[in-house]
PDB file of C-alpha atoms in Angstrom:
ATOM      1  CA  MET A  23      96.811 108.521 124.292  1.00 93.00           C
ATOM      2  CA  LYS A  24      96.071 111.544 122.114  1.00 95.00           C
ATOM      3  CA  LEU A  25      98.923 113.680 120.845  1.00 96.00           C
ATOM      4  CA  THR A  26      98.067 117.227 121.923  1.00 96.00           C
ATOM      5  CA  ARG A  27      99.225 120.665 120.876  1.00 95.00           C
ATOM      6  CA  LYS A  28     100.839 121.169 124.270  1.00 95.00           C
ATOM      7  CA  LEU A  29     102.857 117.959 124.005  1.00 95.00           C
ATOM      8  CA  VAL A  30     103.989 118.743 120.454  1.00 96.00           C
ATOM      9  CA  LEU A  31     105.178 122.238 121.341  1.00 95.00           C
ATOM     10  CA  ALA A  32     106.961 120.944 124.430  1.00 94.00           C
ATOM     11  CA  LYS A  33     108.815 118.212 122.547  1.00 94.00           C
ATOM     12  CA  ALA A  34     109.683 120.441 119.578  1.00 95.00           C
ATOM     13  CA  LYS A  35     110.474 123.450 121.780  1.00 93.00           C
ATOM     14  CA  ALA A  36     108.394 125.589 119.447  1.00 94.00           C
ATOM     15  CA  SER A  37     105.857 128.384 119.897  1.00 93.00           C
ATOM     16  CA  ASP A  38     103.392 127.291 117.218  1.00 94.00           C
ATOM     17  CA  LEU A  39     102.544 124.151 115.242  1.00 95.00           C
ATOM     18  CA  GLU A  40     103.312 125.685 111.840  1.00 94.00           C
ATOM     19  CA  SER A  41     106.965 126.169 112.736  1.00 95.00           C
ATOM     20  CA  VAL A  42     107.552 122.537 113.754  1.00 96.00           C
ATOM     21  CA  LYS A  43     109.692 120.752 111.161  1.00 97.00           C
ATOM     22  CA  LYS A  44     111.096 117.855 113.206  1.00 97.00           C
ATOM     23  CA  LEU A  45     109.337 115.868 115.904  1.00 97.00           C
ATOM     24  CA  ASN A  46     110.296 112.744 117.849  1.00 96.00           C
ATOM     25  CA  CYS A  47     107.427 110.939 119.608  1.00 96.00           C
ATOM     26  CA  TRP A  48     109.117 107.543 119.981  1.00 94.00           C
ATOM     27  CA  GLY A  49     107.432 105.307 122.550  1.00 95.00           C
ATOM     28  CA  CYS A  50     104.767 107.756 123.753  1.00 95.00           C
ATOM     29  CA  ASN A  51     101.877 105.252 123.734  1.00 95.00           C
ATOM     30  CA  LEU A  52     100.075 107.320 121.095  1.00 97.00           C
ATOM     31  CA  THR A  53      96.805 106.151 119.564  1.00 96.00           C
ATOM     32  CA  GLU A  54      95.416 109.414 118.132  1.00 96.00           C
ATOM     33  CA  ILE A  55      97.448 111.809 115.963  1.00 97.00           C
ATOM     34  CA  SER A  56      94.838 114.131 114.417  1.00 96.00           C
ATOM     35  CA  ILE A  57      97.007 117.093 115.480  1.00 96.00           C
ATOM     36  CA  PHE A  58      99.123 116.559 112.344  1.00 97.00           C
ATOM     37  CA  SER A  59      96.308 117.945 110.203  1.00 94.00           C
ATOM     38  CA  GLN A  60      97.443 121.295 111.645  1.00 95.00           C
ATOM     39  CA  MET A  61     101.148 120.746 110.918  1.00 96.00           C
ATOM     40  CA  PRO A  62     101.691 121.126 107.146  1.00 94.00           C
ATOM     41  CA  ASN A  63     105.390 122.018 107.501  1.00 96.00           C
ATOM     42  CA  ILE A  64     106.593 118.938 109.370  1.00 97.00           C
ATOM     43  CA  GLU A  65     109.547 117.368 107.511  1.00 97.00           C
ATOM     44  CA  VAL A  66     110.925 114.589 109.727  1.00 97.00           C
ATOM     45  CA  LEU A  67     108.569 112.640 111.978  1.00 97.00           C
ATOM     46  CA  THR A  68     109.323 109.770 114.348  1.00 97.00           C
ATOM     47  CA  LEU A  69     106.294 107.853 115.628  1.00 97.00           C
ATOM     48  CA  SER A  70     107.862 104.440 116.201  1.00 96.00           C
ATOM     49  CA  VAL A  71     106.831 102.185 119.112  1.00 96.00           C
ATOM     50  CA  ASN A  72     103.292 103.513 119.612  1.00 97.00           C
ATOM     51  CA  SER A  73      99.752 102.209 119.026  1.00 97.00           C
ATOM     52  CA  ILE A  74      98.819 104.198 115.912  1.00 97.00           C
ATOM     53  CA  SER A  75      96.369 102.467 113.556  1.00 96.00           C
ATOM     54  CA  SER A  76      95.419 105.194 111.046  1.00 96.00           C
ATOM     55  CA  LEU A  77      97.629 107.405 108.872  1.00 96.00           C
ATOM     56  CA  SER A  78      94.844 109.648 107.560  1.00 95.00           C
ATOM     57  CA  PRO A  79      95.949 112.691 109.673  1.00 96.00           C
ATOM     58  CA  LEU A  80      99.256 112.703 107.764  1.00 97.00           C
ATOM     59  CA  ALA A  81      97.684 113.243 104.335  1.00 95.00           C
ATOM     60  CA  GLY A  82      98.128 117.013 104.563  1.00 94.00           C
ATOM     61  CA  CYS A  83     101.774 116.961 105.699  1.00 96.00           C
ATOM     62  CA  LEU A  84     103.037 117.761 102.222  1.00 95.00           C
ATOM     63  CA  SER A  85     106.553 118.702 103.368  1.00 96.00           C
ATOM     64  CA  LEU A  86     107.167 115.345 105.024  1.00 97.00           C
ATOM     65  CA  SER A  87     110.351 113.671 103.745  1.00 97.00           C
ATOM     66  CA  GLU A  88     111.090 111.104 106.481  1.00 97.00           C
ATOM     67  CA  LEU A  89     108.517 109.075 108.401  1.00 98.00           C
ATOM     68  CA  TYR A  90     109.301 106.446 111.037  1.00 97.00           C
ATOM     69  CA  LEU A  91     106.407 104.174 112.021  1.00 98.00           C
ATOM     70  CA  ARG A  92     108.115 100.989 113.215  1.00 96.00           C
ATOM     71  CA  ARG A  93     106.193  98.899 115.766  1.00 97.00           C
ATOM     72  CA  ASN A  94     102.722 100.418 115.647  1.00 97.00           C
ATOM     73  CA  MET A  95      99.246  98.946 115.098  1.00 97.00           C
ATOM     74  CA  ILE A  96      98.785  99.608 111.376  1.00 97.00           C
ATOM     75  CA  SER A  97      96.785  96.567 110.267  1.00 95.00           C
ATOM     76  CA  SER A  98      96.392  97.220 106.543  1.00 95.00           C
ATOM     77  CA  LEU A  99      98.659  98.508 103.788  1.00 96.00           C
ATOM     78  CA  SER A 100      95.620 100.403 102.508  1.00 95.00           C
ATOM     79  CA  GLU A 101      96.571 103.059 105.059  1.00 96.00           C
ATOM     80  CA  LEU A 102      99.464 103.923 102.744  1.00 96.00           C
ATOM     81  CA  THR A 103      97.013 105.591 100.356  1.00 94.00           C
ATOM     82  CA  HIS A 104      96.970 108.509 102.809  1.00 95.00           C
ATOM     83  CA  LEU A 105     100.677 108.995 102.098  1.00 96.00           C
ATOM     84  CA  ARG A 106     100.338 109.169  98.312  1.00 94.00           C
ATOM     85  CA  PRO A 107      99.898 112.985  98.257  1.00 94.00           C
ATOM     86  CA  LEU A 108     103.243 113.352 100.070  1.00 95.00           C
ATOM     87  CA  THR A 109     105.425 113.802  96.989  1.00 93.00           C
ATOM     88  CA  ARG A 110     108.510 114.684  99.062  1.00 96.00           C
ATOM     89  CA  LEU A 111     108.436 111.508 101.155  1.00 97.00           C
ATOM     90  CA  ARG A 112     111.689 109.627 100.536  1.00 96.00           C
ATOM     91  CA  VAL A 113     112.255 107.592 103.725  1.00 97.00           C
ATOM     92  CA  LEU A 114     109.675 105.291 105.348  1.00 98.00           C
ATOM     93  CA  TRP A 115     110.184 102.790 108.173  1.00 97.00           C
ATOM     94  CA  LEU A 116     107.088 100.609 108.520  1.00 97.00           C
ATOM     95  CA  ALA A 117     108.506  97.287 109.721  1.00 96.00           C
ATOM     96  CA  GLU A 118     107.011  95.371 112.677  1.00 96.00           C
ATOM     97  CA  ASN A 119     103.446  96.470 111.961  1.00 97.00           C
ATOM     98  CA  PRO A 120     100.633  93.917 111.471  1.00 96.00           C
ATOM     99  CA  CYS A 121     100.254  95.066 107.857  1.00 96.00           C
ATOM    100  CA  CYS A 122     103.726  93.763 106.973  1.00 96.00           C
ATOM    101  CA  GLY A 123     102.516  90.149 107.050  1.00 92.00           C
ATOM    102  CA  SER A 124     104.729  87.084 106.697  1.00 91.00           C
ATOM    103  CA  ASP A 125     105.844  87.559 103.081  1.00 93.00           C
ATOM    104  CA  SER A 126     108.473  90.282 103.434  1.00 91.00           C
ATOM    105  CA  SER A 127     109.285  90.315  99.708  1.00 91.00           C
ATOM    106  CA  GLN A 128     105.676  90.837  98.564  1.00 95.00           C
ATOM    107  CA  TYR A 129     105.108  93.381 101.328  1.00 96.00           C
ATOM    108  CA  ARG A 130     108.056  95.423 100.127  1.00 96.00           C
ATOM    109  CA  LEU A 131     106.972  95.296  96.467  1.00 95.00           C
ATOM    110  CA  THR A 132     103.451  96.378  97.424  1.00 96.00           C
ATOM    111  CA  VAL A 133     104.660  99.344  99.480  1.00 97.00           C
ATOM    112  CA  LEU A 134     106.942 100.499  96.655  1.00 95.00           C
ATOM    113  CA  ARG A 135     104.181 100.187  94.080  1.00 93.00           C
ATOM    114  CA  CYS A 136     101.999 102.432  96.230  1.00 94.00           C
ATOM    115  CA  LEU A 137     104.820 104.876  97.040  1.00 95.00           C
ATOM    116  CA  PRO A 138     107.272 104.708  94.103  1.00 93.00           C
ATOM    117  CA  ARG A 139     109.136 107.868  95.146  1.00 94.00           C
ATOM    118  CA  LEU A 140     110.643 106.201  98.214  1.00 95.00           C
ATOM    119  CA  GLN A 141     114.434 105.989  98.257  1.00 95.00           C
ATOM    120  CA  LYS A 142     114.700 103.987 101.477  1.00 96.00           C
ATOM    121  CA  LEU A 143     112.189 101.547 102.995  1.00 97.00           C
ATOM    122  CA  ASP A 144     112.728  99.940 106.415  1.00 97.00           C
ATOM    123  CA  ASN A 145     116.322 101.198 106.492  1.00 95.00           C
ATOM    124  CA  GLN A 146     117.092  99.508 103.158  1.00 96.00           C
ATOM    125  CA  VAL A 147     117.903 101.468  99.996  1.00 96.00           C
ATOM    126  CA  VAL A 148     115.417 101.089  97.124  1.00 95.00           C
ATOM    127  CA  THR A 149     117.052 100.158  93.806  1.00 93.00           C
ATOM    128  CA  GLU A 150     115.752 101.026  90.342  1.00 90.00           C
ATOM    129  CA  ASP A 151     115.397  97.333  89.443  1.00 91.00           C
ATOM    130  CA  GLU A 152     113.439  96.683  92.627  1.00 93.00           C
ATOM    131  CA  LEU A 153     111.136  99.598  91.936  1.00 90.00           C
ATOM    132  CA  ALA A 154     110.542  98.485  88.354  1.00 89.00           C
ATOM    133  CA  LEU A 155     109.654  95.004  89.649  1.00 92.00           C
ATOM    134  CA  ALA A 156     107.340  96.535  92.254  1.00 90.00           C
ATOM    135  CA  LEU A 157     105.409  98.453  89.595  1.00 86.00           C
ATOM    136  CA  MET A 158     104.688  95.147  87.845  1.00 88.00           C
ATOM    137  CA  GLU A 159     104.358  92.601  90.660  1.00 90.00           C
ATOM    138  CA  GLY A 160     103.419  94.637  93.722  1.00 90.00           C
ATOM    139  CA  GLU A 161      99.775  94.380  94.776  1.00 92.00           C
ATOM    140  CA  GLU A 162      97.525  97.367  94.154  1.00 90.00           C
ATOM    141  CA  VAL A 163      96.693  99.191  97.372  1.00 88.00           C
ATOM    142  CA  THR A 164      93.144 100.500  97.620  1.00 85.00           C
ATOM    143  CA  THR A 165      91.615 103.189  99.806  1.00 78.00           C
ATOM    144  CA  PRO A 166      90.738 102.007 103.344  1.00 71.00           C
ATOM    145  CA  PRO A 167      87.077 100.922 103.749  1.00 61.00           C
ATOM    146  CA  SER A 168      86.435 103.684 106.283  1.00 56.00           C
ATOM    147  CA  SER A 169      87.493 106.324 103.762  1.00 53.00           C
ATOM    148  CA  ILE A 170      85.390 104.781 100.997  1.00 44.00           C
ATOM    149  CA  GLN A 171      82.354 104.676 103.268  1.00 43.00           C
ATOM    150  CA  SER A 172      82.676 108.381 104.022  1.00 44.00           C
ATOM    151  CA  GLN A 173      82.590 109.089 100.282  1.00 40.00           C
ATOM    152  CA  LEU A 174      79.446 107.063  99.579  1.00 40.00           C
ATOM    153  CA  PRO A 175      76.247 108.992  98.710  1.00 40.00           C
ATOM    154  CA  THR A 176      73.361 108.947 101.172  1.00 39.00           C
ATOM    155  CA  ASN A 177      71.388 106.440  99.088  1.00 41.00           C
ATOM    156  CA  GLY A 178      74.103 103.842  99.763  1.00 40.00           C
ATOM    157  CA  LEU A 179      74.649 102.936  96.126  1.00 41.00           C
ATOM    158  CA  PRO A 180      78.158 101.830  95.105  1.00 39.00           C
ATOM    159  CA  ASP A 181      80.379 104.508  93.579  1.00 38.00           C
ATOM    160  CA  ALA A 182      80.304 102.810  90.186  1.00 37.00           C
ATOM    161  CA  GLU A 183      76.573 103.427  89.975  1.00 34.00           C
ATOM    162  CA  THR A 184      76.589 107.073  91.025  1.00 33.00           C
ATOM    163  CA  GLU A 185      77.832 110.424  89.871  1.00 36.00           C
ATOM    164  CA  ASN A 186      80.667 110.112  92.406  1.00 37.00           C
ATOM    165  CA  ASP A 187      82.370 107.584  90.133  1.00 37.00           C
ATOM    166  CA  PRO A 188      85.871 109.025  89.500  1.00 37.00           C
ATOM    167  CA  LEU A 189      85.655 107.776  85.916  1.00 39.00           C
ATOM    168  CA  ASN A 190      82.384 109.586  85.289  1.00 42.00           C
ATOM    169  CA  TYR A 191      83.852 112.788  83.850  1.00 47.00           C
ATOM    170  CA  SER A 192      81.843 115.219  81.752  1.00 52.00           C
ATOM    171  CA  MET A 193      82.779 115.634  78.112  1.00 56.00           C
ATOM    172  CA  GLU A 194      84.189 119.112  78.862  1.00 60.00           C
ATOM    173  CA  GLU A 195      86.400 117.769  81.684  1.00 55.00           C
ATOM    174  CA  THR A 196      87.644 114.885  79.566  1.00 60.00           C
ATOM    175  CA  ASN A 197      88.487 117.064  76.598  1.00 61.00           C
ATOM    176  CA  LYS A 198      90.211 119.612  78.819  1.00 60.00           C
ATOM    177  CA  ILE A 199      92.547 116.885  80.050  1.00 57.00           C
ATOM    178  CA  ARG A 200      93.135 115.639  76.516  1.00 58.00           C
ATOM    179  CA  GLU A 201      93.866 119.188  75.343  1.00 61.00           C
ATOM    180  CA  GLU A 202      96.508 119.610  78.052  1.00 55.00           C
ATOM    181  CA  LEU A 203      98.105 116.388  76.845  1.00 56.00           C
ATOM    182  CA  GLY A 204      98.110 117.507  73.221  1.00 59.00           C
ATOM    183  CA  MET A 205      95.528 114.867  72.286  1.00 62.00           C
ATOM    184  CA  LYS A 206      92.543 115.323  69.999  1.00 64.00           C
ATOM    185  CA  PRO A 207      89.236 116.013  71.801  1.00 67.00           C
ATOM    186  CA  LEU A 208      86.510 113.391  71.716  1.00 61.00           C
ATOM    187  CA  SER A 209      83.466 114.132  69.594  1.00 62.00           C
ATOM    188  CA  ARG A 210      80.071 114.252  71.286  1.00 58.00           C
ATOM    189  CA  ASP A 211      79.016 110.992  69.601  1.00 57.00           C
ATOM    190  CA  LYS A 212      82.192 109.241  70.687  1.00 51.00           C
ATOM    191  CA  PHE A 213      81.898 110.509  74.255  1.00 51.00           C
ATOM    192  CA  SER A 214      78.251 109.473  74.507  1.00 49.00           C
ATOM    193  CA  SER A 215      79.093 105.920  73.568  1.00 48.00           C
ATOM    194  CA  LEU A 216      81.856 105.829  76.163  1.00 47.00           C
ATOM    195  CA  SER A 217      80.057 107.537  79.016  1.00 47.00           C
ATOM    196  CA  SER A 218      76.960 105.348  78.744  1.00 47.00           C
ATOM    197  CA  PRO A 219      78.381 101.821  78.731  1.00 46.00           C
ATOM    198  CA  SER A 220      75.802  99.071  78.394  1.00 47.00           C
ATOM    199  CA  THR A 221      78.146  96.079  78.292  1.00 47.00           C
ATOM    200  CA  ARG A 222      81.174  94.866  80.180  1.00 46.00           C
ATOM    201  CA  GLU A 223      83.341  95.573  77.120  1.00 49.00           C
ATOM    202  CA  ASN A 224      82.203  99.188  76.957  1.00 49.00           C
ATOM    203  CA  LYS A 225      82.826  99.662  80.669  1.00 47.00           C
ATOM    204  CA  LEU A 226      86.364  98.361  80.251  1.00 50.00           C
ATOM    205  CA  SER A 227      86.817 100.655  77.265  1.00 51.00           C
ATOM    206  CA  VAL A 228      85.831 103.809  79.131  1.00 48.00           C
ATOM    207  CA  LYS A 229      87.962 102.793  82.098  1.00 49.00           C
ATOM    208  CA  ARG A 230      91.018 102.285  79.886  1.00 52.00           C
ATOM    209  CA  THR A 231      90.411 105.606  78.142  1.00 53.00           C
ATOM    210  CA  HIS A 232      90.401 107.547  81.406  1.00 51.00           C
ATOM    211  CA  ILE A 233      93.296 105.557  82.872  1.00 58.00           C
ATOM    212  CA  LEU A 234      95.433 106.389  79.832  1.00 60.00           C
ATOM    213  CA  ASP A 235      94.548 110.080  80.112  1.00 55.00           C
ATOM    214  CA  ALA A 236      95.365 110.058  83.824  1.00 58.00           C
ATOM    215  CA  VAL A 237      98.695 108.266  83.346  1.00 65.00           C
ATOM    216  CA  LEU A 238      99.817 110.656  80.620  1.00 63.00           C
ATOM    217  CA  LEU A 239      98.815 113.632  82.748  1.00 58.00           C
ATOM    218  CA  LEU A 240     100.727 112.317  85.755  1.00 65.00           C
ATOM    219  CA  LEU A 241     103.872 111.852  83.665  1.00 68.00           C
ATOM    220  CA  ARG A 242     104.147 115.628  83.444  1.00 61.00           C
ATOM    221  CA  ASP A 243     104.765 115.803  87.214  1.00 63.00           C
ATOM    222  CA  LEU A 244     107.590 113.245  87.301  1.00 72.00           C
ATOM    223  CA  ASP A 245     111.259 114.210  87.405  1.00 76.00           C
ATOM    224  CA  GLU A 246     114.012 112.577  85.322  1.00 77.00           C
ATOM    225  CA  GLU A 247     114.739 109.828  87.840  1.00 76.00           C
ATOM    226  CA  GLU A 248     111.079 108.884  88.173  1.00 76.00           C
ATOM    227  CA  LEU A 249     110.595 108.903  84.393  1.00 78.00           C
ATOM    228  CA  ARG A 250     113.494 106.462  84.040  1.00 81.00           C
ATOM    229  CA  VAL A 251     111.761 104.114  86.472  1.00 77.00           C
ATOM    230  CA  VAL A 252     108.548 104.309  84.443  1.00 76.00           C
ATOM    231  CA  HIS A 253     110.553 103.748  81.250  1.00 81.00           C
ATOM    232  CA  THR A 254     112.168 100.601  82.672  1.00 80.00           C
ATOM    233  CA  ALA A 255     108.841  99.235  83.899  1.00 77.00           C
ATOM    234  CA  THR A 256     107.239  99.944  80.505  1.00 78.00           C
ATOM    235  CA  GLN A 257     110.025  98.169  78.633  1.00 77.00           C
ATOM    236  CA  ASN A 258     109.684  95.115  80.883  1.00 74.00           C
ATOM    237  CA  ARG A 259     105.920  95.062  80.388  1.00 72.00           C
ATOM    238  CA  LEU A 260     106.254  95.360  76.608  1.00 75.00           C
ATOM    239  CA  GLN A 261     108.825  92.569  76.628  1.00 72.00           C
ATOM    240  CA  THR A 262     106.303  90.348  78.383  1.00 67.00           C
ATOM    241  CA  TYR A 263     103.704  91.063  75.693  1.00 64.00           C
ATOM    242  CA  THR A 264     106.282  90.321  72.977  1.00 66.00           C
ATOM    243  CA  LEU A 265     107.235  86.989  74.557  1.00 63.00           C
ATOM    244  CA  ASP A 266     103.576  86.016  74.935  1.00 56.00           C
ATOM    245  CA  SER A 267     102.934  86.887  71.286  1.00 61.00           C
ATOM    246  CA  GLU A 268     105.925  84.867  70.080  1.00 62.00           C
ATOM    247  CA  THR A 269     104.915  81.915  72.249  1.00 61.00           C
ATOM    248  CA  LEU A 270     101.406  81.998  70.772  1.00 59.00           C
ATOM    249  CA  LYS A 271     102.752  82.106  67.217  1.00 63.00           C
ATOM    250  CA  ASP A 272     105.079  79.150  67.892  1.00 62.00           C
ATOM    251  CA  SER A 273     102.191  77.195  69.383  1.00 61.00           C
ATOM    252  CA  GLN A 274      99.979  77.897  66.360  1.00 61.00           C
ATOM    253  CA  THR A 275     102.767  76.884  63.974  1.00 64.00           C
ATOM    254  CA  MET A 276     103.309  73.601  65.824  1.00 61.00           C
ATOM    255  CA  GLN A 277      99.587  72.930  65.774  1.00 62.00           C
ATOM    256  CA  ARG A 278      99.368  73.484  62.011  1.00 62.00           C
ATOM    257  CA  THR A 279     102.358  71.170  61.483  1.00 58.00           C
ATOM    258  CA  THR A 280     100.741  68.484  63.594  1.00 56.00           C
ATOM    259  CA  ASP A 281      97.464  68.828  61.688  1.00 57.00           C
ATOM    260  CA  ILE A 282      99.281  68.413  58.344  1.00 59.00           C
ATOM    261  CA  GLN A 283     101.166  65.326  59.547  1.00 56.00           C
ATOM    262  CA  HIS A 284      97.917  63.705  60.597  1.00 56.00           C
TER     263      HIS A 284
END
């Protein structure tokens, strides 16, 4: 069943879609919800116990703070990428969907890694320690295949081989980002060597360069609470590197001792 304008206005007792801020469509046998692309001001939305499989129509609901999707037909956690632009989303109920799988712990960490601003997931409060763990151990959620396909160029080449590659910035774009971050601009020679990678090492280098720029830029949009989460996750990650380094040194020392004894 398709959710229509008439049904929305009747349930919300509203005169137009833009004025609807709360909507309850529990158990309406819905399969198609494209109407939400016309409802940017919706704040609380209940869609539990339906047959919804795609969350793409919700990507423009930037005022959404609570979303209830329990018992639907969402088969992949990749659908959560459509919710990433919703910076006000704090409550999500996704349980009893096919995408939840059998490993409830890993499922929860993966959802929180994708949507780190959540304060409550499946009616359970999100703790800072849990969120920090999710940022390290949660699986990375990628864009749904259908969305990627729609972004492919007509020649069918993979994104990494075309100008649509998100890492394929121009020198001007890259330096503009670096300037906003207070970083030194790249010289033309340096940029040329990065933007025309000929080896796997160079490709990794350019990817890391742009990822660092993007991360630093995103930090400017985080509030104090979110920055503390990032700080905790960073400390834990650095601690892991330190332990690995110390373990390697101990191993090398033991090896040298063994060599001398023999």
